[in-house]
Amino acid sequence: MLSSMTIWVAFGIYMCFLLGVAFYVTQKEKKQAAGENLLTASVAWPILVMTYIASLMSTWVFFAGPGAYYRGGLGYWISEMSYIALFPIIAHFTMNKVWMVNQEKGNTFVTPADFYFERFKSPALRTILGIVFLAASFPYISSVLVAIAQAADYATGGAIPYQTAVIVVGLIMTIFVCIGGVKSAATADTIQGLVFIALLWFIVIACLIVGFGGSLTLAVESLWENTQSFFSYPGPSGWVSYASRFGYPFSCAIGWTIMLPHVFVRSGYYGDNLKAQRKLSYMTPALQGLVWTGTMLIGLIGLALVSDMATSESELIIPYMINNFVNAFNPTLAVLMMIGFFVGATAVGLSTANAFLSVASGIVASDLIKNTFHIDVPKNKEMLVNRVIIAVLGLGSLVIALNPPELIFTLIMFSIAIVMPLFPILVFGLYWKKATKQAAVVSTIVGTVLVLMTYFVWNIGDVWYGAIGLIGATVTMVVVSLCTKQDEADSKEFYETLDRATDRFYEIQE
């Protein structure tokens, strides 16, 4: 439908936008004498909220989400809504405390493992966490490259080969993060977040008008007559089993919204004050609900129009509807929608990839090179080393994307699952003084092994995701802590810091 020239022009414009943001933010930081750390940021609440949402949503919005609703039906949407409301509670009792400790330490934390080390004082734990968080980063970054390349391939009818698109998008992502770092990514996300939400709803409304004259009632009635399985478990494709009704929302409530490394640092490190943290807690559920309702409606409309798409094709329901229904209705509208689909997918996808790439480079530089291998990088060489790491990680993700699995959903959910067992360690570290570093290390290993077995031994990863690993890690944390001891001095400073932060940021009524 679109010419290859149109896509390349869109790529070029997007690249110029990203480089412009990177240059602006870098120059602003230099003028303010704030240093040139590519891996840390402190931002006001509007930027915090939008960078969190944009980096969180990723390829869910235009690919995995609509495809999942097409396969899973209304039950999948209910699962989404059930965990969204939990975010303010989880954030209040965990990430706000993480943020306060980071503020007391001078906003110096770069990676999630920095916080865990502050509590447990275990170099071994830092190394293991760094590896786990890094393992979560590669599949997620690759999923973005896969999605955008598929969009370019489909939008041009194959005029732009998939492999070519992967390489170009991967280079755009890597160059941007090398130049601008996390604060540039956060600033760009503010604009990109608004763009992708607007384009999502533009596509929803246009498809509803083309397919059913703008009447959602007619679309629902059509489904009720022809595909009633949309309204019941396990969904049109038998995809939302009873077990997954627990495993999926449980995984997303913890793994997706809190524990993935790029959202961990955003929700725990980036806010410039407590007001920003609270705004993030309050506004995130509303914005998530807005986005997921839009993607659900796309799946609903798509299923009402065509009910026999193969599983591997269901994630391309948006361009399929544009090509097969909108184009016959109005070719000009179809072109505009396909451009909107491509631009929206690129904007939200690269927001996530940039975020992941930034924190992954921090993991390599801080958790592995500096604190595991004890290699001291001269201060004047840190910027160069960080950029080299970013380039290597970006190219690594690009290689994975050249040979992807059948569904983007698979890559995303594995990343979410692998970090879930780290959540109980965070909670026990905050609230239980008897939690030991030995328990944290063993719990991390046990939880990770259980997740890997869930996927590769028991083959139930598409149902339970990381839930079994989280439960195993929780039990292990309690049992091993009761059986071991740790020098109280290791955690004394942490709890004193937390107490000072509580007194500083909260008005305690006697």
Coordinates of C-alpha atoms in Angstrom, one line a residue:
M1 CA 0.0 0.0 0.0
L2 CA 2.7 2.4 0.9
S3 CA 5.8 2.9 -1.2
S4 CA 9.2 2.2 0.2
M5 CA 10.1 5.8 -0.2
T6 CA 7.2 6.8 2.1
I7 CA 8.5 4.5 4.8
W8 CA 12.1 5.7 4.4
V9 CA 11.0 9.3 4.6
A10 CA 9.1 8.5 7.8
F11 CA 12.3 6.8 9.2
G12 CA 14.3 9.9 8.3
I13 CA 11.9 12.3 9.9
Y14 CA 11.8 10.2 13.0
M15 CA 15.6 9.9 13.2
C16 CA 15.9 13.7 12.9
F17 CA 13.3 14.1 15.7
L18 CA 15.2 11.8 18.0
L19 CA 18.6 13.3 17.2
G20 CA 17.1 16.8 17.7
V21 CA 15.8 15.8 21.2
A22 CA 19.2 14.2 22.1
F23 CA 21.1 17.3 21.0
Y24 CA 18.7 19.7 22.9
V25 CA 18.8 17.7 26.1
T26 CA 22.5 17.2 26.0
Q27 CA 23.2 20.9 25.5
K28 CA 20.7 21.9 28.2
E29 CA 22.5 19.6 30.7
K30 CA 25.9 21.0 29.8
K31 CA 24.6 24.6 30.3
Q32 CA 23.2 23.6 33.7
A33 CA 26.5 22.0 34.7
A34 CA 24.6 18.9 35.6
G35 CA 27.2 16.5 34.3
E36 CA 27.0 14.1 31.3
N37 CA 25.8 10.9 32.9
L38 CA 23.9 9.0 30.1
L39 CA 22.4 6.6 32.6
T40 CA 20.6 8.7 35.3
A41 CA 17.8 11.2 35.2
S42 CA 15.5 13.3 37.4
V43 CA 12.4 14.6 35.7
A44 CA 9.2 16.4 36.5
W45 CA 5.9 14.5 36.7
P46 CA 4.5 15.1 33.2
I47 CA 7.7 13.7 31.7
L48 CA 7.8 10.9 34.3
V49 CA 4.3 9.8 33.7
M50 CA 4.6 9.8 29.9
T51 CA 8.0 8.1 29.8
Y52 CA 6.7 5.4 32.0
I53 CA 3.6 4.9 29.9
A54 CA 5.4 5.0 26.6
S55 CA 8.2 2.7 27.6
L56 CA 5.7 0.3 29.3
M57 CA 3.4 -0.1 26.3
S58 CA 5.9 -1.0 23.6
T59 CA 4.6 -3.4 20.9
W60 CA 1.6 -4.3 23.0
V61 CA -0.4 -1.4 21.5
F62 CA -0.3 -2.0 17.8
F63 CA 0.7 -5.7 17.6
A64 CA 0.6 -8.0 20.7
G65 CA -2.4 -6.3 22.3
P66 CA -4.9 -6.3 19.4
G67 CA -3.7 -9.8 18.5
A68 CA -4.2 -11.0 22.1
Y69 CA -7.7 -9.5 22.2
Y70 CA -8.5 -11.2 18.9
R71 CA -7.4 -14.5 20.3
G72 CA -8.5 -14.1 23.9
G73 CA -11.7 -12.0 23.7
L74 CA -13.4 -10.1 26.5
G75 CA -11.8 -12.3 29.2
Y76 CA -8.4 -11.1 28.3
W77 CA -9.5 -7.5 28.7
I78 CA -11.0 -8.2 32.1
S79 CA -7.7 -9.8 33.1
E80 CA -6.0 -6.5 32.0
M81 CA -8.4 -4.3 34.0
S82 CA -8.0 -6.5 37.1
Y83 CA -4.4 -5.7 37.7
I84 CA -4.2 -2.1 36.5
A85 CA -6.1 -1.0 39.6
L86 CA -3.4 -2.5 41.8
F87 CA -0.6 -0.3 40.6
P88 CA -1.1 2.6 43.0
I89 CA -1.1 0.2 45.9
I90 CA 2.0 -1.7 44.8
A91 CA 3.8 1.5 43.9
H92 CA 3.1 3.1 47.3
F93 CA 4.4 0.2 49.3
T94 CA 7.4 -0.6 47.1
M95 CA 8.6 1.9 44.5
N96 CA 7.9 5.1 46.5
K97 CA 10.2 3.7 49.2
V98 CA 12.8 2.8 46.6
W99 CA 12.6 6.3 45.4
M100 CA 13.0 7.8 48.9
V101 CA 16.1 5.7 49.6
N102 CA 17.6 6.8 46.2
Q103 CA 16.9 10.4 47.1
E104 CA 18.7 10.1 50.4
K105 CA 21.7 8.5 48.6
G106 CA 21.9 11.5 46.3
N107 CA 20.0 10.1 43.3
T108 CA 23.0 7.9 42.4
F109 CA 21.3 4.6 41.7
V110 CA 21.6 3.5 38.0
T111 CA 20.3 -0.1 37.9
P112 CA 17.7 -2.0 39.9
A113 CA 20.6 -4.0 41.5
D114 CA 21.9 -0.9 43.1
F115 CA 18.9 -0.8 45.4
Y116 CA 19.2 -4.5 46.2
F117 CA 22.9 -4.1 47.0
E118 CA 22.1 -1.1 49.3
R119 CA 19.9 -3.4 51.4
F120 CA 21.7 -6.7 51.3
K121 CA 25.4 -5.7 50.7
S122 CA 25.9 -8.8 48.6
P123 CA 28.2 -8.6 45.5
A124 CA 27.0 -12.1 44.4
L125 CA 23.4 -10.9 44.5
R126 CA 24.3 -7.8 42.4
T127 CA 25.9 -10.0 39.8
I128 CA 23.1 -12.5 39.6
L129 CA 20.5 -9.7 39.4
G130 CA 22.5 -8.0 36.7
I131 CA 22.5 -11.1 34.6
V132 CA 18.7 -11.8 35.2
F133 CA 17.7 -8.2 34.3
L134 CA 20.0 -8.3 31.3
A135 CA 18.4 -11.5 30.2
A136 CA 15.0 -9.8 30.4
S137 CA 16.2 -6.9 28.3
F138 CA 17.4 -8.6 25.1
P139 CA 14.0 -10.3 24.2
Y140 CA 12.1 -7.2 24.9
I141 CA 14.3 -4.9 22.8
S142 CA 14.2 -7.5 20.0
S143 CA 10.4 -7.6 20.1
V144 CA 10.3 -4.0 19.3
L145 CA 12.6 -4.4 16.3
V146 CA 10.5 -7.3 15.1
A147 CA 7.3 -5.4 15.4
I148 CA 8.5 -2.2 13.6
A149 CA 10.1 -4.3 10.8
Q150 CA 6.9 -6.3 10.3
A151 CA 5.0 -3.0 10.1
A152 CA 7.3 -1.7 7.4
D153 CA 7.2 -5.0 5.5
Y154 CA 3.4 -5.3 5.7
A155 CA 2.8 -1.6 5.0
T156 CA 4.9 -1.7 1.8
G157 CA 3.7 -5.1 0.6
G158 CA 7.2 -6.5 1.0
A159 CA 8.9 -3.6 -0.9
I160 CA 11.1 -3.1 2.3
P161 CA 12.4 -6.5 3.3
Y162 CA 12.0 -7.5 6.9
Q163 CA 15.8 -7.9 7.5
T164 CA 16.5 -4.4 6.1
A165 CA 13.9 -2.8 8.3
V166 CA 15.3 -4.6 11.4
I167 CA 18.8 -3.3 10.7
V168 CA 17.7 0.3 10.0
V169 CA 15.5 0.5 13.1
G170 CA 18.2 -1.1 15.3
L171 CA 20.7 1.5 14.2
I172 CA 18.3 4.4 14.8
M173 CA 17.6 3.1 18.3
T174 CA 21.3 2.5 19.1
I175 CA 22.6 5.9 17.8
F176 CA 19.9 7.8 19.6
V177 CA 20.7 6.3 23.0
C178 CA 24.4 6.6 22.4
I179 CA 24.1 10.3 21.9
G180 CA 21.3 11.3 24.3
G181 CA 21.0 8.8 27.1
V182 CA 18.1 8.3 29.4
K183 CA 17.0 11.9 29.8
S184 CA 16.7 12.4 26.1
A185 CA 14.7 9.2 25.9
A186 CA 12.4 10.4 28.7
T187 CA 11.8 13.7 27.0
A188 CA 11.1 12.1 23.6
D189 CA 8.7 9.8 25.3
T190 CA 6.5 12.6 26.4
I191 CA 5.8 13.5 22.8
Q192 CA 5.7 10.0 21.5
G193 CA 3.3 8.9 24.2
L194 CA 0.7 11.5 23.2
V195 CA 1.3 10.6 19.5
F196 CA 0.8 6.9 19.9
I197 CA -2.4 7.2 22.0
A198 CA -3.9 9.7 19.5
L199 CA -3.1 7.4 16.6
L200 CA -4.4 4.3 18.4
W201 CA -7.8 5.9 18.9
F202 CA -7.8 7.3 15.3
I203 CA -7.4 3.8 14.1
V204 CA -10.1 2.5 16.4
I205 CA -12.7 5.1 15.3
A206 CA -11.8 4.8 11.6
C207 CA -12.1 1.0 11.6
L208 CA -15.4 1.2 13.5
I209 CA -16.8 3.7 10.9
V210 CA -15.6 1.6 8.0
G211 CA -16.7 -1.8 9.4
F212 CA -20.0 -0.9 11.1
G213 CA -20.9 2.7 10.2
G214 CA -19.5 4.0 13.5
S215 CA -21.8 1.8 15.6
L216 CA -20.1 -0.2 18.4
T217 CA -23.5 -1.8 19.1
L218 CA -23.6 -3.3 15.6
A219 CA -20.1 -4.7 16.0
V220 CA -21.0 -6.3 19.3
E221 CA -24.2 -7.7 17.8
S222 CA -22.3 -9.2 14.9
L223 CA -19.9 -10.9 17.4
W224 CA -22.8 -12.1 19.5
E225 CA -24.4 -13.7 16.4
N226 CA -21.3 -15.2 14.8
T227 CA -18.5 -15.5 17.5
Q228 CA -20.1 -15.7 20.9
S229 CA -16.8 -17.2 22.3
F230 CA -15.5 -13.6 22.4
F231 CA -17.6 -13.0 25.4
S232 CA -16.7 -16.1 27.4
Y233 CA -13.7 -18.1 28.6
P234 CA -11.5 -19.4 27.1
G235 CA -12.0 -17.0 24.3
P236 CA -12.3 -17.3 20.5
S237 CA -9.0 -19.2 20.2
G238 CA -9.3 -21.1 23.4
W239 CA -6.4 -19.0 24.6
V240 CA -7.5 -17.7 28.0
S241 CA -7.5 -20.8 30.2
Y242 CA -8.6 -20.8 33.8
A243 CA -5.0 -21.1 34.9
S244 CA -4.0 -18.1 32.8
R245 CA -6.7 -16.1 34.4
F246 CA -4.5 -16.1 37.5
G247 CA -1.0 -16.4 35.9
Y248 CA -1.4 -13.6 33.4
P249 CA -2.7 -10.7 35.5
F250 CA -0.5 -11.8 38.4
S251 CA 2.5 -11.6 36.1
C252 CA 1.6 -8.3 34.6
A253 CA 0.8 -6.6 38.0
I254 CA 4.2 -7.4 39.2
G255 CA 6.6 -8.3 36.4
W256 CA 5.3 -5.9 33.8
T257 CA 4.4 -2.7 35.7
I258 CA 7.2 -2.9 38.4
M259 CA 10.0 -5.3 37.9
L260 CA 11.1 -5.0 34.3
P261 CA 14.4 -3.1 34.6
H262 CA 13.4 -0.1 32.4
V263 CA 10.1 0.5 34.4
F264 CA 11.8 -0.2 37.7
V265 CA 14.2 2.7 37.3
R266 CA 11.5 5.0 36.0
S267 CA 9.0 4.3 38.8
G268 CA 11.8 4.1 41.4
Y269 CA 14.5 6.5 40.4
Y270 CA 13.4 9.2 37.9
G271 CA 10.9 11.3 39.8
D272 CA 12.2 14.7 40.8
N273 CA 10.0 14.9 43.9
L274 CA 7.4 12.9 45.8
K275 CA 4.6 14.7 44.0
A276 CA 5.9 13.2 40.7
Q277 CA 5.8 9.8 42.3
R278 CA 2.2 10.2 43.4
K279 CA 1.1 11.6 40.0
L280 CA 2.6 8.5 38.5
S281 CA 0.7 6.2 40.8
Y282 CA -2.6 8.0 40.2
M283 CA -2.4 8.6 36.4
T284 CA -0.9 5.3 35.3
P285 CA -4.1 3.2 35.8
A286 CA -6.2 5.8 33.9
L287 CA -3.8 5.9 30.9
Q288 CA -3.4 2.2 30.9
G289 CA -7.2 1.8 30.9
L290 CA -7.4 4.2 28.0
V291 CA -4.9 2.4 25.9
W292 CA -6.1 -1.2 26.7
T293 CA -9.7 -0.3 25.9
G294 CA -8.5 1.0 22.5
T295 CA -6.6 -2.1 21.7
M296 CA -9.5 -4.3 22.9
L297 CA -11.8 -2.5 20.6
I298 CA -9.5 -3.1 17.7
G299 CA -9.5 -6.8 18.5
L300 CA -13.3 -6.8 18.8
I301 CA -13.8 -5.0 15.5
G302 CA -11.3 -7.2 13.7
L303 CA -12.9 -10.4 15.0
A304 CA -16.3 -9.1 14.0
L305 CA -15.0 -8.5 10.4
V306 CA -12.9 -11.6 10.0
S307 CA -12.9 -14.6 12.3
D308 CA -10.5 -17.0 10.7
M309 CA -7.1 -15.4 11.0
A310 CA -4.2 -17.7 11.9
T311 CA -2.6 -17.2 15.3
S312 CA 0.7 -16.1 13.7
E313 CA -1.2 -13.4 11.7
S314 CA -3.5 -12.1 14.4
E315 CA -0.9 -9.6 15.7
L316 CA -1.2 -7.9 12.2
I317 CA -4.9 -7.4 12.5
I318 CA -4.6 -3.6 12.2
P319 CA -2.8 -3.5 8.8
Y320 CA -5.0 -6.4 7.7
M321 CA -8.2 -4.4 8.3
I322 CA -6.6 -1.3 6.6
N323 CA -5.7 -3.3 3.5
N324 CA -8.8 -5.4 3.2
F325 CA -11.6 -3.1 4.4
V326 CA -10.5 0.5 4.7
N327 CA -8.8 0.6 1.3
A328 CA -12.0 -0.4 -0.4
F329 CA -13.9 2.2 1.6
N330 CA -11.6 5.1 1.0
P331 CA -8.0 4.6 -0.4
T332 CA -6.8 8.0 0.9
L333 CA -8.0 7.2 4.4
A334 CA -6.3 3.8 4.1
V335 CA -3.0 5.4 3.3
L336 CA -3.3 7.8 6.2
M337 CA -4.2 5.0 8.6
M338 CA -1.3 2.9 7.4
I339 CA 1.1 5.8 7.9
G340 CA -0.5 6.3 11.3
F341 CA -0.1 2.6 12.1
F342 CA 3.6 2.7 11.2
V343 CA 4.4 5.9 12.9
G344 CA 2.5 4.9 16.0
A345 CA 4.2 1.5 16.2
T346 CA 7.6 3.1 15.7
A347 CA 7.0 5.8 18.3
V348 CA 5.8 3.5 21.1
G349 CA 8.1 0.7 20.2
L350 CA 11.3 2.7 20.2
S351 CA 10.3 4.4 23.4
T352 CA 10.5 1.0 25.1
A353 CA 13.6 -0.1 23.2
N354 CA 15.5 3.1 24.0
A355 CA 14.5 2.7 27.7
F356 CA 15.6 -0.9 27.8
L357 CA 18.8 -0.2 26.0
S358 CA 19.7 2.6 28.4
V359 CA 19.2 0.5 31.6
A360 CA 20.8 -2.6 30.0
S361 CA 24.0 -0.6 29.3
G362 CA 23.9 0.6 32.9
I363 CA 23.7 -3.0 34.1
V364 CA 26.8 -4.0 32.1
A365 CA 28.7 -0.8 33.1
S366 CA 27.8 -0.8 36.8
D367 CA 26.7 -4.2 37.9
L368 CA 29.2 -6.3 35.8
I369 CA 32.2 -4.2 34.7
K370 CA 32.6 -2.0 37.8
N371 CA 31.2 -4.1 40.6
T372 CA 31.7 -7.7 39.4
F373 CA 35.0 -7.6 37.5
H374 CA 36.2 -4.6 39.4
I375 CA 37.5 -2.8 36.4
D376 CA 38.0 0.9 37.1
V377 CA 37.1 3.1 34.1
P378 CA 38.7 6.5 34.2
K379 CA 36.2 9.3 34.7
N380 CA 37.0 10.9 31.4
K381 CA 36.5 7.5 29.6
E382 CA 33.1 6.6 31.2
M383 CA 31.0 8.3 28.5
L384 CA 32.9 6.5 25.7
V385 CA 32.6 3.1 27.5
N386 CA 28.9 3.6 28.1
R387 CA 28.4 4.4 24.4
V388 CA 30.4 1.3 23.3
I389 CA 28.3 -0.9 25.6
I390 CA 25.1 0.6 24.2
A391 CA 26.3 -0.1 20.7
V392 CA 27.1 -3.7 21.5
L393 CA 23.8 -4.4 23.2
G394 CA 21.9 -2.7 20.4
L395 CA 23.6 -4.9 17.8
G396 CA 23.0 -8.0 20.0
S397 CA 19.3 -7.3 20.1
L398 CA 19.3 -6.7 16.3
V399 CA 20.8 -10.1 15.7
I400 CA 18.1 -11.8 17.8
A401 CA 15.4 -9.9 15.9
L402 CA 16.6 -11.3 12.6
N403 CA 15.3 -14.7 13.6
P404 CA 12.2 -14.1 15.8
P405 CA 9.6 -16.6 17.2
E406 CA 6.1 -16.9 15.8
L407 CA 4.6 -14.3 18.2
I408 CA 6.0 -11.1 19.5
F409 CA 3.8 -11.8 22.6
T410 CA 6.2 -14.8 23.4
L411 CA 9.2 -12.5 23.6
I412 CA 7.5 -10.0 25.8
M413 CA 6.0 -12.4 28.3
F414 CA 9.2 -14.3 28.8
S415 CA 10.9 -11.0 29.7
I416 CA 8.1 -10.3 32.2
A417 CA 8.2 -13.8 33.7
I418 CA 12.0 -14.0 34.3
V419 CA 12.0 -10.9 36.6
M420 CA 8.9 -11.8 38.6
P421 CA 10.8 -13.9 41.3
L422 CA 12.8 -10.8 42.2
F423 CA 9.7 -9.0 43.6
P424 CA 9.5 -10.9 46.9
I425 CA 13.2 -10.1 47.5
L426 CA 12.4 -6.5 47.1
V427 CA 9.4 -6.6 49.5
F428 CA 11.2 -8.7 52.2
G429 CA 14.2 -6.4 51.9
L430 CA 12.0 -3.4 52.6
Y431 CA 9.8 -4.7 55.4
W432 CA 11.6 -7.7 57.1
K433 CA 14.9 -6.9 58.9
K434 CA 15.6 -10.6 59.3
A435 CA 15.8 -11.2 55.6
T436 CA 19.3 -12.2 54.8
K437 CA 21.6 -11.8 51.8
Q438 CA 22.0 -15.6 51.7
A439 CA 18.3 -15.9 51.3
A440 CA 18.2 -13.2 48.6
V441 CA 20.8 -15.0 46.6
V442 CA 19.2 -18.5 46.9
S443 CA 15.8 -17.1 46.3
T444 CA 16.9 -15.4 43.1
I445 CA 18.4 -18.6 41.8
V446 CA 15.5 -20.8 42.7
G447 CA 12.9 -18.4 41.3
T448 CA 14.8 -18.0 38.0
V449 CA 15.3 -21.8 37.6
L450 CA 11.6 -22.3 38.2
V451 CA 10.7 -19.8 35.5
L452 CA 13.0 -21.5 33.1
M453 CA 11.5 -24.9 34.0
T454 CA 8.0 -23.4 33.5
Y455 CA 8.9 -22.5 30.0
F456 CA 11.4 -25.1 28.8
V457 CA 10.7 -28.3 30.9
W458 CA 7.0 -28.2 31.8
N459 CA 5.9 -26.2 28.8
I460 CA 3.3 -24.2 30.7
G461 CA 5.0 -20.8 30.3
D462 CA 2.1 -19.5 28.2
V463 CA -0.3 -20.2 31.1
W464 CA 1.6 -19.6 34.3
Y465 CA 4.4 -17.2 33.0
G466 CA 6.4 -16.3 36.1
A467 CA 3.9 -17.1 38.8
I468 CA 5.5 -20.4 39.9
G469 CA 8.9 -18.8 40.1
L470 CA 7.6 -16.0 42.2
I471 CA 5.9 -18.4 44.6
G472 CA 9.0 -20.5 44.8
A473 CA 11.2 -17.4 45.5
T474 CA 8.8 -16.2 48.2
V475 CA 8.9 -19.5 50.1
T476 CA 12.7 -19.8 49.7
M477 CA 13.2 -16.3 50.9
V478 CA 11.4 -17.0 54.2
V479 CA 12.9 -20.5 54.8
V480 CA 16.5 -19.5 54.1
S481 CA 16.2 -16.3 56.1
L482 CA 15.1 -18.2 59.1
C483 CA 17.9 -20.7 58.7
T484 CA 20.7 -18.1 58.2
K485 CA 22.1 -15.0 59.8
Q486 CA 23.5 -11.8 58.5
D487 CA 25.6 -9.2 60.2
E488 CA 23.1 -6.6 61.4
A489 CA 25.5 -3.9 60.4
D490 CA 24.9 -4.8 56.7
S491 CA 21.3 -3.6 56.8
K492 CA 21.5 -1.1 59.6
E493 CA 22.6 1.8 57.3
F494 CA 19.8 0.9 54.9
Y495 CA 17.0 1.1 57.5
E496 CA 18.5 4.3 58.9
T497 CA 18.4 5.8 55.4
L498 CA 14.8 4.6 55.0
D499 CA 13.8 6.1 58.3
R500 CA 15.5 9.5 57.5
A501 CA 13.8 9.5 54.1
T502 CA 10.4 8.7 55.7
D503 CA 10.8 11.6 58.1
R504 CA 11.9 13.9 55.3
F505 CA 9.1 13.2 52.8
Y506 CA 6.2 12.2 55.0
E507 CA 4.6 14.2 57.7
I508 CA 4.2 11.7 60.5
Q509 CA 1.3 12.3 62.9
E510 CA 2.2 11.4 66.5

